[in-house]
PDB file of C-alpha atoms in Angstrom:
ATOM      1  CA  MET M   1      -0.054  35.200 -17.880  1.00 49.00           C
ATOM      2  CA  GLN M   2       1.661  32.284 -16.175  1.00 49.00           C
ATOM      3  CA  VAL M   3       5.015  34.043 -16.476  1.00 43.00           C
ATOM      4  CA  PHE M   4       3.575  37.175 -14.873  1.00 42.00           C
ATOM      5  CA  ARG M   5       2.056  35.100 -12.037  1.00 46.00           C
ATOM      6  CA  ARG M   6       5.406  33.378 -11.376  1.00 46.00           C
ATOM      7  CA  VAL M   7       7.238  36.724 -11.359  1.00 38.00           C
ATOM      8  CA  LEU M   8       4.624  38.101  -8.968  1.00 41.00           C
ATOM      9  CA  GLU M   9       4.974  35.072  -6.668  1.00 44.00           C
ATOM     10  CA  PHE M  10       8.741  35.445  -6.701  1.00 36.00           C
ATOM     11  CA  VAL M  11       8.523  39.144  -5.807  1.00 36.00           C
ATOM     12  CA  VAL M  12       6.102  38.403  -2.934  1.00 37.00           C
ATOM     13  CA  ALA M  13       8.379  35.645  -1.621  1.00 40.00           C
ATOM     14  CA  LEU M  14      11.414  37.892  -1.873  1.00 34.00           C
ATOM     15  CA  LEU M  15       9.719  40.705   0.026  1.00 38.00           C
ATOM     16  CA  ALA M  16       8.630  38.223   2.717  1.00 39.00           C
ATOM     17  CA  ALA M  17      12.206  36.991   3.023  1.00 37.00           C
ATOM     18  CA  ILE M  18      13.503  40.546   3.351  1.00 34.00           C
ATOM     19  CA  VAL M  19      11.011  41.236   6.142  1.00 36.00           C
ATOM     20  CA  LEU M  20      11.848  37.924   7.847  1.00 34.00           C
ATOM     21  CA  TYR M  21      15.608  38.340   7.782  1.00 37.00           C
ATOM     22  CA  SER M  22      15.950  42.096   8.155  1.00 37.00           C
ATOM     23  CA  SER M  23      17.758  43.125  11.320  1.00 43.00           C
ATOM     24  CA  PRO M  24      15.625  44.394  14.222  1.00 53.00           C
ATOM     25  CA  THR M  25      15.390  48.103  14.940  1.00 65.00           C
ATOM     26  CA  GLU M  26      18.585  49.291  16.486  1.00 85.00           C
ATOM     27  CA  ALA M  27      18.218  50.425  20.081  1.00 88.00           C
ATOM     28  CA  LYS M  28      18.451  54.159  20.722  1.00 95.00           C
ATOM     29  CA  VAL M  29      19.128  54.472  24.427  1.00 97.00           C
ATOM     30  CA  LEU M  30      18.816  57.927  25.910  1.00 97.00           C
ATOM     31  CA  SER M  31      19.270  59.262  29.423  1.00 98.00           C
ATOM     32  CA  ASN M  32      18.465  62.449  31.284  1.00 97.00           C
ATOM     33  CA  THR M  33      18.574  63.757  34.818  1.00 97.00           C
ATOM     34  CA  ALA M  34      16.230  65.701  37.066  1.00 96.00           C
ATOM     35  CA  ILE M  35      16.250  67.281  40.545  1.00 95.00           C
ATOM     36  CA  VAL M  36      13.588  65.951  42.915  1.00 95.00           C
ATOM     37  CA  ASP M  37      12.579  67.603  46.189  1.00 84.00           C
ATOM     38  CA  GLY M  38      15.778  69.639  46.503  1.00 83.00           C
ATOM     39  CA  LYS M  39      18.070  66.934  47.845  1.00 80.00           C
ATOM     40  CA  GLY M  40      17.094  64.144  45.449  1.00 95.00           C
ATOM     41  CA  ARG M  41      18.429  63.375  42.011  1.00 97.00           C
ATOM     42  CA  ILE M  42      17.230  60.912  39.400  1.00 98.00           C
ATOM     43  CA  ARG M  43      18.668  59.720  36.098  1.00 98.00           C
ATOM     44  CA  PHE M  44      16.169  58.042  33.798  1.00 98.00           C
ATOM     45  CA  THR M  45      17.102  55.880  30.833  1.00 98.00           C
ATOM     46  CA  TYR M  46      14.859  54.574  28.063  1.00 98.00           C
ATOM     47  CA  ASP M  47      14.973  53.197  24.546  1.00 98.00           C
ATOM     48  CA  ALA M  48      13.624  55.761  22.072  1.00 97.00           C
ATOM     49  CA  SER M  49      13.382  53.145  19.302  1.00 96.00           C
ATOM     50  CA  VAL M  50      10.480  51.239  20.876  1.00 95.00           C
ATOM     51  CA  ASP M  51       6.870  52.246  20.280  1.00 90.00           C
ATOM     52  CA  ASP M  52       5.701  52.528  23.865  1.00 91.00           C
ATOM     53  CA  GLN M  53       8.631  53.619  26.007  1.00 93.00           C
ATOM     54  CA  CYS M  54       6.975  53.728  29.432  1.00 97.00           C
ATOM     55  CA  THR M  55       4.908  50.640  30.202  1.00 98.00           C
ATOM     56  CA  SER M  56       6.873  50.069  33.408  1.00 98.00           C
ATOM     57  CA  VAL M  57       9.098  52.250  35.575  1.00 98.00           C
ATOM     58  CA  LEU M  58      11.944  50.953  37.781  1.00 98.00           C
ATOM     59  CA  LEU M  59      12.969  53.203  40.702  1.00 98.00           C
ATOM     60  CA  LEU M  60      16.332  51.828  41.803  1.00 98.00           C
ATOM     61  CA  GLY M  61      18.338  53.531  44.523  1.00 97.00           C
ATOM     62  CA  VAL M  62      22.090  53.920  44.199  1.00 97.00           C
ATOM     63  CA  GLY M  63      24.594  52.233  46.465  1.00 93.00           C
ATOM     64  CA  THR M  64      26.826  53.724  49.173  1.00 90.00           C
ATOM     65  CA  VAL M  65      29.024  56.593  47.858  1.00 87.00           C
ATOM     66  CA  MET M  66      27.575  56.099  44.357  1.00 92.00           C
ATOM     67  CA  GLY M  67      25.767  58.636  42.182  1.00 93.00           C
ATOM     68  CA  ILE M  68      23.031  58.469  39.581  1.00 96.00           C
ATOM     69  CA  GLY M  69      25.570  58.428  36.702  1.00 94.00           C
ATOM     70  CA  SER M  70      27.281  55.335  38.091  1.00 94.00           C
ATOM     71  CA  TYR M  71      24.782  52.889  36.558  1.00 96.00           C
ATOM     72  CA  ASP M  72      24.479  54.006  32.946  1.00 96.00           C
ATOM     73  CA  SER M  73      25.759  50.706  31.552  1.00 95.00           C
ATOM     74  CA  GLN M  74      23.362  48.655  33.680  1.00 96.00           C
ATOM     75  CA  ALA M  75      20.471  50.967  32.846  1.00 97.00           C
ATOM     76  CA  SER M  76      21.177  50.628  29.153  1.00 97.00           C
ATOM     77  CA  ASP M  77      21.142  46.828  29.399  1.00 96.00           C
ATOM     78  CA  ILE M  78      17.816  46.936  31.266  1.00 97.00           C
ATOM     79  CA  VAL M  79      15.983  49.109  28.707  1.00 98.00           C
ATOM     80  CA  SER M  80      17.473  48.165  25.320  1.00 97.00           C
ATOM     81  CA  GLY M  81      14.664  46.961  23.091  1.00 96.00           C
ATOM     82  CA  LYS M  82      12.133  47.145  25.892  1.00 96.00           C
ATOM     83  CA  SER M  83       9.269  49.416  26.964  1.00 96.00           C
ATOM     84  CA  VAL M  84      10.896  50.037  30.338  1.00 98.00           C
ATOM     85  CA  VAL M  85      12.186  53.210  31.954  1.00 98.00           C
ATOM     86  CA  ALA M  86      15.088  52.581  34.369  1.00 98.00           C
ATOM     87  CA  VAL M  87      15.303  55.341  36.918  1.00 98.00           C
ATOM     88  CA  PHE M  88      18.315  55.374  39.233  1.00 98.00           C
ATOM     89  CA  VAL M  89      17.526  57.374  42.362  1.00 98.00           C
ATOM     90  CA  ASP M  90      19.916  59.248  44.655  1.00 97.00           C
ATOM     91  CA  HIS M  91      17.688  60.162  47.579  1.00 96.00           C
ATOM     92  CA  ALA M  92      20.714  61.413  49.596  1.00 93.00           C
ATOM     93  CA  TRP M  93      22.571  63.527  47.065  1.00 92.00           C
ATOM     94  CA  MET M  94      26.016  64.682  48.237  1.00 87.00           C
ATOM     95  CA  TRP M  95      25.774  62.308  51.194  1.00 90.00           C
ATOM     96  CA  PRO M  96      27.603  58.948  51.003  1.00 90.00           C
ATOM     97  CA  PHE M  97      25.143  56.853  52.996  1.00 92.00           C
ATOM     98  CA  LYS M  98      21.920  55.729  51.299  1.00 95.00           C
ATOM     99  CA  THR M  99      20.006  53.829  53.988  1.00 95.00           C
ATOM    100  CA  ASN M 100      17.398  56.549  54.751  1.00 97.00           C
ATOM    101  CA  SER M 101      14.028  54.961  53.931  1.00 97.00           C
ATOM    102  CA  LYS M 102      12.071  58.130  54.590  1.00 97.00           C
ATOM    103  CA  ARG M 103      14.144  60.109  52.082  1.00 96.00           C
ATOM    104  CA  TYR M 104      13.857  57.302  49.512  1.00 97.00           C
ATOM    105  CA  ALA M 105      10.072  57.235  49.957  1.00 97.00           C
ATOM    106  CA  THR M 106       9.844  61.021  49.650  1.00 97.00           C
ATOM    107  CA  VAL M 107      11.756  61.091  46.350  1.00 97.00           C
ATOM    108  CA  VAL M 108       9.830  58.116  44.927  1.00 97.00           C
ATOM    109  CA  ASP M 109       6.533  59.760  45.901  1.00 97.00           C
ATOM    110  CA  LYS M 110       7.551  62.976  44.207  1.00 97.00           C
ATOM    111  CA  VAL M 111       8.480  61.116  41.037  1.00 97.00           C
ATOM    112  CA  ALA M 112       5.081  59.381  40.950  1.00 97.00           C
ATOM    113  CA  GLU M 113       3.265  62.627  41.697  1.00 97.00           C
ATOM    114  CA  ASN M 114       5.075  64.588  38.993  1.00 97.00           C
ATOM    115  CA  LEU M 115       5.853  61.762  36.582  1.00 97.00           C
ATOM    116  CA  SER M 116       5.196  63.460  33.244  1.00 97.00           C
ATOM    117  CA  ASP M 117       7.032  66.610  34.306  1.00 97.00           C
ATOM    118  CA  LEU M 118      10.133  64.777  35.542  1.00 97.00           C
ATOM    119  CA  ILE M 119      10.062  62.016  32.913  1.00 98.00           C
ATOM    120  CA  PRO M 120       8.325  63.531  29.844  1.00 97.00           C
ATOM    121  CA  ILE M 121       8.095  60.242  27.942  1.00 96.00           C
ATOM    122  CA  CYS M 122       5.765  58.933  30.631  1.00 97.00           C
ATOM    123  CA  LYS M 123       2.503  60.670  29.780  1.00 95.00           C
ATOM    124  CA  ALA M 124       0.522  58.484  32.229  1.00 96.00           C
ATOM    125  CA  PRO M 125       1.245  56.044  35.029  1.00 96.00           C
ATOM    126  CA  PRO M 126       2.944  52.916  33.624  1.00 98.00           C
ATOM    127  CA  LYS M 127       0.375  50.216  32.848  1.00 97.00           C
ATOM    128  CA  ASP M 128       2.722  47.439  34.051  1.00 98.00           C
ATOM    129  CA  GLY M 129       3.500  49.359  37.239  1.00 98.00           C
ATOM    130  CA  PHE M 130       6.245  50.883  39.306  1.00 98.00           C
ATOM    131  CA  PHE M 131       9.020  48.641  40.656  1.00 98.00           C
ATOM    132  CA  ILE M 132      11.085  49.849  43.592  1.00 98.00           C
ATOM    133  CA  GLY M 133      14.408  48.594  44.919  1.00 98.00           C
ATOM    134  CA  GLY M 134      18.080  49.388  44.728  1.00 97.00           C
ATOM    135  CA  HIS M 135      21.684  48.406  44.936  1.00 97.00           C
ATOM    136  CA  SER M 136      23.495  47.833  48.207  1.00 94.00           C
ATOM    137  CA  ALA M 137      22.372  50.232  50.976  1.00 95.00           C
ATOM    138  CA  SER M 138      19.490  51.557  48.860  1.00 96.00           C
ATOM    139  CA  GLY M 139      18.048  48.063  48.841  1.00 95.00           C
ATOM    140  CA  GLN M 140      17.567  48.435  52.582  1.00 96.00           C
ATOM    141  CA  ALA M 141      16.169  51.921  52.110  1.00 97.00           C
ATOM    142  CA  ALA M 142      13.680  50.714  49.489  1.00 97.00           C
ATOM    143  CA  TYR M 143      12.530  47.880  51.781  1.00 97.00           C
ATOM    144  CA  GLY M 144      11.904  50.355  54.610  1.00 97.00           C
ATOM    145  CA  ALA M 145      10.019  52.609  52.218  1.00 97.00           C
ATOM    146  CA  LEU M 146       7.455  49.904  51.394  1.00 97.00           C
ATOM    147  CA  SER M 147       5.254  51.049  54.280  1.00 95.00           C
ATOM    148  CA  LEU M 148       5.960  54.764  53.715  1.00 97.00           C
ATOM    149  CA  ILE M 149       5.286  55.307  50.024  1.00 97.00           C
ATOM    150  CA  LYS M 150       1.918  57.019  49.432  1.00 97.00           C
ATOM    151  CA  ASN M 151       1.640  57.961  45.757  1.00 96.00           C
ATOM    152  CA  LEU M 152       2.180  54.564  44.121  1.00 97.00           C
ATOM    153  CA  THR M 153       1.643  50.914  44.889  1.00 97.00           C
ATOM    154  CA  PRO M 154       4.791  48.966  43.945  1.00 98.00           C
ATOM    155  CA  THR M 155       4.197  46.087  41.552  1.00 98.00           C
ATOM    156  CA  GLY M 156       7.466  44.485  42.588  1.00 98.00           C
ATOM    157  CA  PHE M 157      10.799  44.783  44.323  1.00 98.00           C
ATOM    158  CA  ILE M 158      14.223  44.536  42.679  1.00 98.00           C
ATOM    159  CA  GLY M 159      17.344  44.068  44.820  1.00 98.00           C
ATOM    160  CA  LEU M 160      20.836  44.233  43.382  1.00 97.00           C
ATOM    161  CA  SER M 161      22.870  42.790  46.241  1.00 95.00           C
ATOM    162  CA  PRO M 162      20.738  44.783  48.731  1.00 96.00           C
ATOM    163  CA  PHE M 163      22.235  45.238  52.227  1.00 95.00           C
ATOM    164  CA  LYS M 164      21.221  44.757  55.006  1.00 93.00           C
ATOM    165  CA  MET M 165      18.302  42.356  54.794  1.00 94.00           C
ATOM    166  CA  THR M 166      17.380  40.514  57.973  1.00 93.00           C
ATOM    167  CA  LYS M 167      15.086  37.649  59.050  1.00 92.00           C
ATOM    168  CA  LYS M 168      12.823  40.162  60.822  1.00 92.00           C
ATOM    169  CA  MET M 169      11.866  41.617  57.436  1.00 96.00           C
ATOM    170  CA  SER M 170       9.285  40.278  54.990  1.00 95.00           C
ATOM    171  CA  ILE M 171       8.392  41.098  51.391  1.00 97.00           C
ATOM    172  CA  ASP M 172       4.920  40.148  50.150  1.00 97.00           C
ATOM    173  CA  ILE M 173       5.129  41.641  46.637  1.00 98.00           C
ATOM    174  CA  PRO M 174       6.918  39.941  43.705  1.00 98.00           C
ATOM    175  CA  ALA M 175      10.648  40.165  44.276  1.00 98.00           C
ATOM    176  CA  LEU M 176      13.746  39.752  42.058  1.00 98.00           C
ATOM    177  CA  PHE M 177      17.248  39.522  43.517  1.00 98.00           C
ATOM    178  CA  TRP M 178      20.780  39.355  42.157  1.00 97.00           C
ATOM    179  CA  GLY M 179      23.524  38.433  44.559  1.00 96.00           C
ATOM    180  CA  PHE M 180      26.548  36.260  45.288  1.00 94.00           C
ATOM    181  CA  SER M 181      27.610  32.957  46.803  1.00 94.00           C
ATOM    182  CA  LYS M 182      30.359  34.496  48.947  1.00 92.00           C
ATOM    183  CA  THR M 183      30.680  37.683  51.009  1.00 90.00           C
ATOM    184  CA  THR M 184      32.175  40.447  48.861  1.00 86.00           C
ATOM    185  CA  CYS M 185      33.172  44.049  49.594  1.00 86.00           C
ATOM    186  CA  ALA M 186      32.148  43.595  53.265  1.00 84.00           C
ATOM    187  CA  VAL M 187      28.555  42.795  52.216  1.00 89.00           C
ATOM    188  CA  THR M 188      27.701  39.658  54.169  1.00 89.00           C
ATOM    189  CA  VAL M 189      26.149  37.159  51.819  1.00 88.00           C
ATOM    190  CA  THR M 190      23.558  35.995  54.326  1.00 92.00           C
ATOM    191  CA  GLN M 191      22.326  39.575  54.854  1.00 95.00           C
ATOM    192  CA  ALA M 192      22.060  40.553  51.215  1.00 95.00           C
ATOM    193  CA  ALA M 193      20.254  39.090  48.190  1.00 97.00           C
ATOM    194  CA  GLN M 194      20.045  35.563  49.618  1.00 97.00           C
ATOM    195  CA  LYS M 195      18.286  36.836  52.723  1.00 97.00           C
ATOM    196  CA  GLY M 196      16.028  39.028  50.575  1.00 97.00           C
ATOM    197  CA  TYR M 197      14.961  35.917  48.664  1.00 98.00           C
ATOM    198  CA  GLU M 198      14.392  33.967  51.897  1.00 98.00           C
ATOM    199  CA  ILE M 199      12.109  36.632  53.415  1.00 97.00           C
ATOM    200  CA  SER M 200      10.052  37.052  50.270  1.00 98.00           C
ATOM    201  CA  ASP M 201       6.735  35.348  49.461  1.00 98.00           C
ATOM    202  CA  ASP M 202       7.647  31.893  48.129  1.00 98.00           C
ATOM    203  CA  SER M 203       5.019  32.031  45.391  1.00 98.00           C
ATOM    204  CA  LYS M 204       6.536  35.058  43.627  1.00 98.00           C
ATOM    205  CA  ARG M 205      10.274  35.337  44.185  1.00 98.00           C
ATOM    206  CA  VAL M 206      13.407  34.920  42.052  1.00 98.00           C
ATOM    207  CA  PHE M 207      17.065  34.867  43.052  1.00 98.00           C
ATOM    208  CA  TYR M 208      20.048  34.790  40.714  1.00 98.00           C
ATOM    209  CA  GLN M 209      23.121  33.766  42.678  1.00 97.00           C
ATOM    210  CA  VAL M 210      26.495  34.512  41.019  1.00 96.00           C
ATOM    211  CA  ASP M 211      29.340  32.148  41.947  1.00 95.00           C
ATOM    212  CA  ASN M 212      32.137  34.402  43.205  1.00 92.00           C
ATOM    213  CA  SER M 213      33.998  31.714  45.182  1.00 90.00           C
ATOM    214  CA  LYS M 214      37.243  32.710  43.506  1.00 88.00           C
ATOM    215  CA  GLY M 215      36.906  36.349  44.562  1.00 85.00           C
ATOM    216  CA  THR M 216      35.187  37.812  41.542  1.00 85.00           C
ATOM    217  CA  PRO M 217      32.862  39.234  40.366  1.00 89.00           C
ATOM    218  CA  LYS M 218      32.199  41.660  43.197  1.00 83.00           C
ATOM    219  CA  HIS M 219      29.336  43.458  44.886  1.00 85.00           C
ATOM    220  CA  CYS M 220      29.632  46.539  42.599  1.00 84.00           C
ATOM    221  CA  MET M 221      29.472  44.659  39.306  1.00 85.00           C
ATOM    222  CA  PHE M 222      26.208  46.519  38.530  1.00 92.00           C
ATOM    223  CA  THR M 223      28.028  49.873  38.238  1.00 89.00           C
ATOM    224  CA  ASN M 224      30.022  51.355  35.350  1.00 89.00           C
ATOM    225  CA  SER M 225      33.393  50.935  37.015  1.00 82.00           C
ATOM    226  CA  GLY M 226      32.944  49.711  40.571  1.00 78.00           C
ATOM    227  CA  CYS M 227      32.650  51.473  43.930  1.00 77.00           C
ATOM    228  CA  THR M 228      35.807  53.602  44.083  1.00 67.00           C
ATOM    229  CA  VAL M 229      38.975  51.593  44.933  1.00 60.00           C
ATOM    230  CA  VAL M 230      37.296  49.520  47.613  1.00 68.00           C
ATOM    231  CA  CYS M 231      35.155  47.371  45.348  1.00 81.00           C
ATOM    232  CA  PRO M 232      36.284  47.552  41.723  1.00 73.00           C
ATOM    233  CA  ALA M 233      34.340  46.144  38.815  1.00 73.00           C
ATOM    234  CA  SER M 234      35.968  44.192  36.006  1.00 71.00           C
ATOM    235  CA  LYS M 235      35.142  44.712  32.308  1.00 75.00           C
ATOM    236  CA  LYS M 236      35.425  40.927  32.077  1.00 76.00           C
ATOM    237  CA  TYR M 237      31.956  40.680  33.619  1.00 77.00           C
ATOM    238  CA  VAL M 238      30.018  43.148  31.490  1.00 84.00           C
ATOM    239  CA  ASP M 239      28.035  40.206  30.143  1.00 90.00           C
ATOM    240  CA  ILE M 240      26.597  39.720  33.631  1.00 91.00           C
ATOM    241  CA  GLN M 241      25.183  43.213  33.425  1.00 92.00           C
ATOM    242  CA  LYS M 242      23.520  42.255  30.173  1.00 94.00           C
ATOM    243  CA  THR M 243      22.096  39.176  31.853  1.00 96.00           C
ATOM    244  CA  VAL M 244      20.832  41.238  34.790  1.00 96.00           C
ATOM    245  CA  GLY M 245      19.189  43.501  32.267  1.00 96.00           C
ATOM    246  CA  GLY M 246      17.687  40.513  30.496  1.00 96.00           C
ATOM    247  CA  SER M 247      16.148  39.184  33.719  1.00 98.00           C
ATOM    248  CA  VAL M 248      14.074  42.286  34.320  1.00 98.00           C
ATOM    249  CA  GLU M 249      11.563  41.917  31.488  1.00 97.00           C
ATOM    250  CA  PRO M 250      10.538  38.342  32.381  1.00 97.00           C
ATOM    251  CA  PHE M 251      10.221  39.423  36.004  1.00 98.00           C
ATOM    252  CA  ILE M 252       7.953  42.330  35.054  1.00 98.00           C
ATOM    253  CA  THR M 253       5.808  39.919  33.030  1.00 97.00           C
ATOM    254  CA  ALA M 254       5.672  37.400  35.886  1.00 98.00           C
ATOM    255  CA  ALA M 255       4.862  40.054  38.471  1.00 98.00           C
ATOM    256  CA  ASN M 256       1.910  41.212  36.411  1.00 98.00           C
ATOM    257  CA  SER M 257       0.638  37.733  35.461  1.00 97.00           C
ATOM    258  CA  GLY M 258       1.267  36.050  38.804  1.00 97.00           C
ATOM    259  CA  SER M 259       2.970  33.104  37.058  1.00 97.00           C
ATOM    260  CA  PHE M 260       6.640  32.335  37.840  1.00 98.00           C
ATOM    261  CA  PRO M 261       7.718  29.307  35.752  1.00 96.00           C
ATOM    262  CA  LYS M 262      11.331  28.542  36.516  1.00 97.00           C
ATOM    263  CA  GLU M 263      12.293  27.819  32.887  1.00 96.00           C
ATOM    264  CA  TYR M 264      11.234  31.341  32.047  1.00 93.00           C
ATOM    265  CA  PHE M 265      14.033  32.672  34.238  1.00 97.00           C
ATOM    266  CA  GLU M 266      16.549  29.988  33.319  1.00 97.00           C
ATOM    267  CA  GLU M 267      16.428  31.054  29.676  1.00 96.00           C
ATOM    268  CA  VAL M 268      18.009  34.346  30.687  1.00 95.00           C
ATOM    269  CA  LEU M 269      21.246  32.508  31.445  1.00 96.00           C
ATOM    270  CA  ASP M 270      21.523  30.657  28.120  1.00 94.00           C
ATOM    271  CA  ASN M 271      24.250  32.875  26.624  1.00 87.00           C
ATOM    272  CA  LEU M 272      26.177  33.708  29.787  1.00 93.00           C
ATOM    273  CA  THR M 273      29.662  32.157  29.770  1.00 89.00           C
ATOM    274  CA  VAL M 274      31.798  34.412  31.972  1.00 89.00           C
ATOM    275  CA  ALA M 275      30.383  33.228  35.302  1.00 91.00           C
ATOM    276  CA  ASN M 276      28.353  30.455  36.830  1.00 94.00           C
ATOM    277  CA  VAL M 277      24.939  31.662  37.943  1.00 97.00           C
ATOM    278  CA  THR M 278      22.216  29.608  39.633  1.00 97.00           C
ATOM    279  CA  VAL M 279      18.590  30.737  39.615  1.00 98.00           C
ATOM    280  CA  TYR M 280      16.224  29.901  42.455  1.00 98.00           C
ATOM    281  CA  VAL M 281      12.484  30.407  42.059  1.00 98.00           C
ATOM    282  CA  ASN M 282       9.641  30.248  44.557  1.00 98.00           C
ATOM    283  CA  LYS M 283       9.908  27.015  46.616  1.00 98.00           C
ATOM    284  CA  ASP M 284      13.609  26.467  45.740  1.00 98.00           C
ATOM    285  CA  GLU M 285      15.876  26.580  48.793  1.00 97.00           C
ATOM    286  CA  VAL M 286      19.331  28.122  48.592  1.00 95.00           C
TER     287      VAL M 286
END
């Protein structure tokens, strides 16, 4: 009997060890596209391996001359292992300039109104909310759309080197920014992410500033391969995209809880070695 009990204990311990040390479920990132309101296009990306794939939806506008397929790598890093749908929005399809706030608002409203038809994995509005924002010129468009959007109430704002942001603007919802220490690709550093951080509510804002004092990385590091020949991206900095992706989940959590502990956002940078990044939170001054 004692022998049987010992064998049983060993088997239980072995099974526990297998569960403890087994590798996590491998991400299964999928993407699809949809036409919205005739002139709008969206590309949504999600991880099919997670149980609930649509607890939050990010609606991020594309940058000048960019398309919805230009951000697949960044989208994948945002959603891998997470219950997040990353939607890159081209509200001015076949038109290079993306600053039209009214068009951005129209497309975003249509997505919210027809969510389950356009993004079938989202059977209901996301419980952790919609987050609006964008890269480059679409960051400006998304800001302008804050007062125009009718079919959703944004839980937060996400700016990937948004341009232009000015001191006349203000953002009173939780805000996350990624930007640079030096002007890059003609995007003036004091009118981009840094300014976005400065005009945001100082009780719910985060700014990751990438040191590009030596010329790289550049404004279009969030894209698959840069913005044409004007602002190329380097494969050397793909780990920054992963870090950008890693910063989104804690921001979603903070935006919903109202708590923005700095160490929560500093942890995101623990494994980043290819660039120096400083994170500013709430009362921190740049």
